[in-house]
C-alpha positions as a Python dict, from the first residue, in 0.01 Angstrom:
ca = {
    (1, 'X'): (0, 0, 0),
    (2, 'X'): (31, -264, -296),
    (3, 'X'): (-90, 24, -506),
    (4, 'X'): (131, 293, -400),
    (5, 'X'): (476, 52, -353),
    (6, 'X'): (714, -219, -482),
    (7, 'X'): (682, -530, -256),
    (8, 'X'): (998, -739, -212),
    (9, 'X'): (1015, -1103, -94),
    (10, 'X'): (1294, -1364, -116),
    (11, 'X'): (1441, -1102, -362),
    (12, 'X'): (1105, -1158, -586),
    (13, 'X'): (961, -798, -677),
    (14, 'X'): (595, -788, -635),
    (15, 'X'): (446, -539, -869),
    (16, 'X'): (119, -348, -978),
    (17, 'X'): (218, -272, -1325),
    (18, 'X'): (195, -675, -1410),
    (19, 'X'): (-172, -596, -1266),
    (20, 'X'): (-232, -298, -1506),
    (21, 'X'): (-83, -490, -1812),
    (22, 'X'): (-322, -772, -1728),
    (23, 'X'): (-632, -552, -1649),
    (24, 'X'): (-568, -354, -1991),
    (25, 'X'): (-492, -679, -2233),
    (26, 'X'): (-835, -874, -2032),
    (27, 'X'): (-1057, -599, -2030),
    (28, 'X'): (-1072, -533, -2431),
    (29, 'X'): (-1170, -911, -2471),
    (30, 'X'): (-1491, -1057, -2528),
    (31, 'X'): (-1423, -1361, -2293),
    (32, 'X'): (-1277, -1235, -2012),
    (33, 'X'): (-1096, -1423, -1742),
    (34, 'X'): (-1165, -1170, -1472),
    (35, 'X'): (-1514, -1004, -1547),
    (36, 'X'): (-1571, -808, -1195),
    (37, 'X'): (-1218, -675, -1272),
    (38, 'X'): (-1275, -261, -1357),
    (39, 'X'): (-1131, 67, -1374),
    (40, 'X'): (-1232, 112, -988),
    (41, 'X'): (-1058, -188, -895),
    (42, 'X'): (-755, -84, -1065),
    (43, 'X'): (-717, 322, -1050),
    (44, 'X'): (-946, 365, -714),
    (45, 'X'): (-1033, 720, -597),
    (46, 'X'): (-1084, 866, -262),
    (47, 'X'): (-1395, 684, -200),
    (48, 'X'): (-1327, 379, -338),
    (49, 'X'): (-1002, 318, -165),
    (50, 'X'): (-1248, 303, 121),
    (51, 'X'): (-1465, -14, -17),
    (52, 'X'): (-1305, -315, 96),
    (53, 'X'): (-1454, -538, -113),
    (54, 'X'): (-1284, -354, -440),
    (55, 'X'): (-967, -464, -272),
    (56, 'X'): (-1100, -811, -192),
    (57, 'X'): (-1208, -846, -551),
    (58, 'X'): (-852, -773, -672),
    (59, 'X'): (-719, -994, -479),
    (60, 'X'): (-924, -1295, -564),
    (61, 'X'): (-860, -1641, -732),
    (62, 'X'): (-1016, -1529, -1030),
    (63, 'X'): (-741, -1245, -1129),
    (64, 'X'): (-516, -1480, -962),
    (65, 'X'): (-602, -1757, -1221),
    (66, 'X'): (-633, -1517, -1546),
    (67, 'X'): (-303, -1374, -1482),
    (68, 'X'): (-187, -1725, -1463),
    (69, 'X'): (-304, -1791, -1802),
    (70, 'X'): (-169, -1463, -1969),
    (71, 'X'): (167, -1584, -1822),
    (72, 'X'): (184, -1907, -1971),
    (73, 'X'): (40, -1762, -2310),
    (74, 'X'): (326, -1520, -2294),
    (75, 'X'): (123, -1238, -2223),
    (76, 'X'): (265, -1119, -1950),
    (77, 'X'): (640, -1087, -1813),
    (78, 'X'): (773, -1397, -1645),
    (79, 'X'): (874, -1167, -1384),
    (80, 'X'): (500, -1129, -1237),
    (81, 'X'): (491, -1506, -1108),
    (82, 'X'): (565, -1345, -787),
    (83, 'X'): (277, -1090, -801),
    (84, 'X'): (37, -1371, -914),
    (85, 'X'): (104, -1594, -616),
    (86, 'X'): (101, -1283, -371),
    (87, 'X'): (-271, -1195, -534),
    (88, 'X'): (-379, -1570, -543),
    (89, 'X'): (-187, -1614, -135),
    (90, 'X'): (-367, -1302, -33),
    (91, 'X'): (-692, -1433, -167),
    (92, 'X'): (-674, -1739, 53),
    (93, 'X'): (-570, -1561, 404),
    (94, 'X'): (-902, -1315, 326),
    (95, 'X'): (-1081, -1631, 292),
    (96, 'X'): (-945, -1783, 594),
    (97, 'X'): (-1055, -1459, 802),
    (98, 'X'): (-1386, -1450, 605),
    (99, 'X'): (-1527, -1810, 655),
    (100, 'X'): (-1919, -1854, 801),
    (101, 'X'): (-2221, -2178, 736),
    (102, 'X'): (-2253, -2044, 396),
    (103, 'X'): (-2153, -2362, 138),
    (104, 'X'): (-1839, -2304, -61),
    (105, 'X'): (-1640, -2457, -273),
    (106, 'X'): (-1313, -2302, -179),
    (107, 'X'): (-1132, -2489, 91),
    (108, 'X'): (-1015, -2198, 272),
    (109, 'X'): (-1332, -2011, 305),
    (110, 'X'): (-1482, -2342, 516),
    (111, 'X'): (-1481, -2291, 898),
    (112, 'X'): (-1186, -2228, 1020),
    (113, 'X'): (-1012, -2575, 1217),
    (114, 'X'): (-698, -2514, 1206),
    (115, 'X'): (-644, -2779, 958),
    (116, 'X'): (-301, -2873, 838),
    (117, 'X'): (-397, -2677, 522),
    (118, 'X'): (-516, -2343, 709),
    (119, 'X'): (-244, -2360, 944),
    (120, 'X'): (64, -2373, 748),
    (121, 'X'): (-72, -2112, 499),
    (122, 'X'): (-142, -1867, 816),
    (123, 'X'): (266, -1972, 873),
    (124, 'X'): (360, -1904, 521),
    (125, 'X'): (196, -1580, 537),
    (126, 'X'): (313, -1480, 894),
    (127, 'X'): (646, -1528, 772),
    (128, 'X'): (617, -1361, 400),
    (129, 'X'): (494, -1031, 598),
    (130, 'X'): (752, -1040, 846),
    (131, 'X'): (1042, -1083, 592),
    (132, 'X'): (842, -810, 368),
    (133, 'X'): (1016, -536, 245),
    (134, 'X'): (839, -221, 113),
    (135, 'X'): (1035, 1, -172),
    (136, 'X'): (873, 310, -239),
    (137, 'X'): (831, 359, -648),
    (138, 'X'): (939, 750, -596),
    (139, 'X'): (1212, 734, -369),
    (140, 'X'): (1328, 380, -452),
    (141, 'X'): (1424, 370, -69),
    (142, 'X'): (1324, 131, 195),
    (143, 'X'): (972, 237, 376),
    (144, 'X'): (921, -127, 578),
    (145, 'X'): (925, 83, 885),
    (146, 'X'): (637, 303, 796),
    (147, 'X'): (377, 50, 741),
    (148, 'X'): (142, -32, 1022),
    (149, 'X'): (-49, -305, 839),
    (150, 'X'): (254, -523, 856),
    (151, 'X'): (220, -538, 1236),
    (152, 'X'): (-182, -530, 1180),
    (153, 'X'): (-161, -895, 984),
    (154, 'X'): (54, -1028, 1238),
    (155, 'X'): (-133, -985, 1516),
    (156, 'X'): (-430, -1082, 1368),
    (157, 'X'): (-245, -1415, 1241),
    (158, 'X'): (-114, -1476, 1563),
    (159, 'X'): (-455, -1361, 1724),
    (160, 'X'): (-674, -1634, 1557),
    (161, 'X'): (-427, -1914, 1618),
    (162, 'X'): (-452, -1826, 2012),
    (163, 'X'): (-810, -1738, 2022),
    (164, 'X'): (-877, -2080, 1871),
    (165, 'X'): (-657, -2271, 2078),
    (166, 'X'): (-883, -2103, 2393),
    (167, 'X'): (-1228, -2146, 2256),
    (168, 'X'): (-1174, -2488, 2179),
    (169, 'X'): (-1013, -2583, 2541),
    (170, 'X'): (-1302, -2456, 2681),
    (171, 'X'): (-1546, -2706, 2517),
    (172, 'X'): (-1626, -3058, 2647),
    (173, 'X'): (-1345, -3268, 2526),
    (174, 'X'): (-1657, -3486, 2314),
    (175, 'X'): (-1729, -3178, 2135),
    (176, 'X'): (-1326, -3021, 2031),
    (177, 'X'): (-1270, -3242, 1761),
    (178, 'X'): (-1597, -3163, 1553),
    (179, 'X'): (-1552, -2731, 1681),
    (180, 'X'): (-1520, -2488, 1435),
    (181, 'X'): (-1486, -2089, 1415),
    (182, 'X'): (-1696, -1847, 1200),
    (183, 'X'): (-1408, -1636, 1119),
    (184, 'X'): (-1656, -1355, 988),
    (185, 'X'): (-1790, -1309, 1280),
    (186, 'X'): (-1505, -1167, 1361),
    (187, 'X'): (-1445, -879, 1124),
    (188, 'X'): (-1614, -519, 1218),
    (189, 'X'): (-1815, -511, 872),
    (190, 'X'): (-2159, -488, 1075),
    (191, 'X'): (-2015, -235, 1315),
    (192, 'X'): (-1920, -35, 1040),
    (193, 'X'): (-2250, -70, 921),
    (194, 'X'): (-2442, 34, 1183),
    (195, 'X'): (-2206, 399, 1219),
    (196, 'X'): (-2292, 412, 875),
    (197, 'X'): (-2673, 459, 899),
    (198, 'X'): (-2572, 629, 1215),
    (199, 'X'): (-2433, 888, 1041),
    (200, 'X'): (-2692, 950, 789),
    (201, 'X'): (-2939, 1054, 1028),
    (202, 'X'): (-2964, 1428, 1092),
    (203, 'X'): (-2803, 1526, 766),
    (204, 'X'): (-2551, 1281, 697),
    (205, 'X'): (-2350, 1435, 1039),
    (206, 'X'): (-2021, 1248, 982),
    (207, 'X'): (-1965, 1337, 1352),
    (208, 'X'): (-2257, 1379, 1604),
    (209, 'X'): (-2219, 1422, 1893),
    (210, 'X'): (-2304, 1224, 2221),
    (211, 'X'): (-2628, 1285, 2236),
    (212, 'X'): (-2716, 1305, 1892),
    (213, 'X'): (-2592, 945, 1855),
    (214, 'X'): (-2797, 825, 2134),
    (215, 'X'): (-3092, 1006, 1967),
    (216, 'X'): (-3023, 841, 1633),
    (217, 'X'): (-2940, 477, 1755),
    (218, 'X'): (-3295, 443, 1948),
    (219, 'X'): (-3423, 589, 1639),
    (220, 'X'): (-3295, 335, 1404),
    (221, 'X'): (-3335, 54, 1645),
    (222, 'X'): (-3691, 79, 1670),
    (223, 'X'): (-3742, 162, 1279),
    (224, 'X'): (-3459, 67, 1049),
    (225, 'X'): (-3217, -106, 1224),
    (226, 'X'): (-3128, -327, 969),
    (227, 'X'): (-3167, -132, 688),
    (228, 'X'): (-2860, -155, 455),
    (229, 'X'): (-2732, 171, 301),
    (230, 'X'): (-2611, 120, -110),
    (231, 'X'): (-2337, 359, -50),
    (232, 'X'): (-2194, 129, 252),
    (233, 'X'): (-1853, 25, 247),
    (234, 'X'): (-1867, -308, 351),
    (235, 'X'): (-2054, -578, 163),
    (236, 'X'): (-2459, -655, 313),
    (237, 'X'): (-2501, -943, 557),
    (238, 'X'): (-2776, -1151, 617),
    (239, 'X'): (-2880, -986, 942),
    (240, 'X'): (-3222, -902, 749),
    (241, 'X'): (-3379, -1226, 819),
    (242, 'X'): (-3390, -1187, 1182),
    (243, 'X'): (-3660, -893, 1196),
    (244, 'X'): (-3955, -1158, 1075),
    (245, 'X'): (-4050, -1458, 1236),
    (246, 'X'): (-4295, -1680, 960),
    (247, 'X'): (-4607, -1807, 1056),
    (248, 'X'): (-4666, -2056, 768),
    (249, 'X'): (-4478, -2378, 825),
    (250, 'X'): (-4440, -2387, 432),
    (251, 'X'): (-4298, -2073, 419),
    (252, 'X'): (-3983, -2029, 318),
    (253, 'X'): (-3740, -1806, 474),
    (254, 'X'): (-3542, -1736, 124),
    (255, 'X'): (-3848, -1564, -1),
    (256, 'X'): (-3872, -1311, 220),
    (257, 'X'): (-3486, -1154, 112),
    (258, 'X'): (-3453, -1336, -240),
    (259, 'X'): (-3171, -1087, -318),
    (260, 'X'): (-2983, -1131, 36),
    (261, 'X'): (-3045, -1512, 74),
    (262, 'X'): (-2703, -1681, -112),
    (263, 'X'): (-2824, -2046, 9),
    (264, 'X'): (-3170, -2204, 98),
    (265, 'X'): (-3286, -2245, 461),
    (266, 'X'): (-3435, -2558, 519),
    (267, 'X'): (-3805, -2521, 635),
    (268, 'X'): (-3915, -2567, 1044),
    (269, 'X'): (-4215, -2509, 1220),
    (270, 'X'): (-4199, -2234, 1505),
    (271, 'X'): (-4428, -2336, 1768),
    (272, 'X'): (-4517, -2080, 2015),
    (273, 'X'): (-4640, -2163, 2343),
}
């Protein structure tokens, strides 16, 4: 919707042309401040309006930050301060929703704990969408009403706050204070994954029927369940190191998936009895 309207908060237009001025001054430099930044990110087409990653990659810290410097080096309007903190404000609520073990440096992509710090930004954003106002660039009329994913962030806001508050009640009250929430565990990325290779069986049927999705999902369970398709939408997970069990104690697991492993395992010995 960014790409298609004007955004308008606390009377602060929020903009994509200060993201095209940006993309086309960075991308003829050498040095760039945002390198994953491209042409798909920018001027998607019907398929890649589909890959949420693009979109997460927009919206990221690092476009956040290089806009930042074009504005204070007078490279970009003053007037796109509000469209770099909505960019670098959306970047943190994906990471809030997209936390897991893996090590990061970014404070909002740790476990979610409903820290002071992860709380009041979930508040700051629960309150920016529902004082949002949507301008369409054709019309130049108000189109707030038409937008479902206003009430879709809400309720997922809200969501996590009360499914937190009841997963951690029901732990012993020794073990609350040191809980925490995988928040990616949460998103449908490896649903969408398996309907993917789902629907490449038989053709690539984009809609089979009942029985020809039972027929497929035994099929891929017992072969190539966790087989990851390139053309996926959603970004691989790890779930490729569950299908071997190593034998060597000084195996390790890393080797097996080198290019799906983004942090070492630290080594055990299965015994089997």
């Amino acid at each position: 919707m960014f790409f298609q309207h004007n955004f308008k908060f606390n009377d602060n237009l929020i903009e994509k042309k200060h993201l095209i001025s940006f993309f086309e001054q960075d991308s003829k430099c050498n040095l760039r401040t945002a390198p994953k930044l491209t042409h798909s990110h920018i001027f998607p087409g019907p398929f890649e309006k589909m890959k949420v990653f693009l979109a997460a990659q927009v919206f990221s810290q690092s476009v956040a930050a290089g806009m930042e410097t074009y504005l204070v080096s007078n490279k970009l309007e003053s007037s796109s301060k509000a469209t770099i903190d909505f960019i670098e404000n959306m970047d943190k609520l994906f990471d809030i929703f997209n936390s897991s073990r893996r090590p990061t440096s970014k404070n909002f992509n740790r476990p979610f704990k409903q820290t002071k710090e992860q709380e009041d930004h979930l508040k700051y954003v629960h309150n920016f969408f529902t004082n949002l106002i949507i301008i369409s660039k054709k019309e130049q009329t108000d189109v707030t009403n038409r937008m479902k994913f206003i009430n879709g962030w809400l309720i997922s806001i809200t969501g996590l706050l009360l499914l937190w508050k009841d997963l951690k009640s029901t732990r012993p009250l020794n073990q609350q204070e040191n809980y925490v929430l995988y928040t990616a565990r949460l998103n449908q990325d490896t649903i969408e994954n398996l309907f993917c290779t789902i629907r490449q069986q038989n053709g690539n049927n984009t809609n089979p029927t009942p029985y020809q999705f039972l027929f497929a999902f035994k099929k891929i369970f017992l072969l190539d369940y966790f087989q990851h398709s390139e053309k996926a939408n959603c970004i691989n997970d790890l779930d490729a190191i569950l299908t071997q069990i190593p034998t060597d104690s000084d195996l390790d697991i890393s080797t097996l998936y080198a290019d799906k492993t983004p942090f070492q395992f630290k080594k055990k010995l299965v015994h089997f009895l």
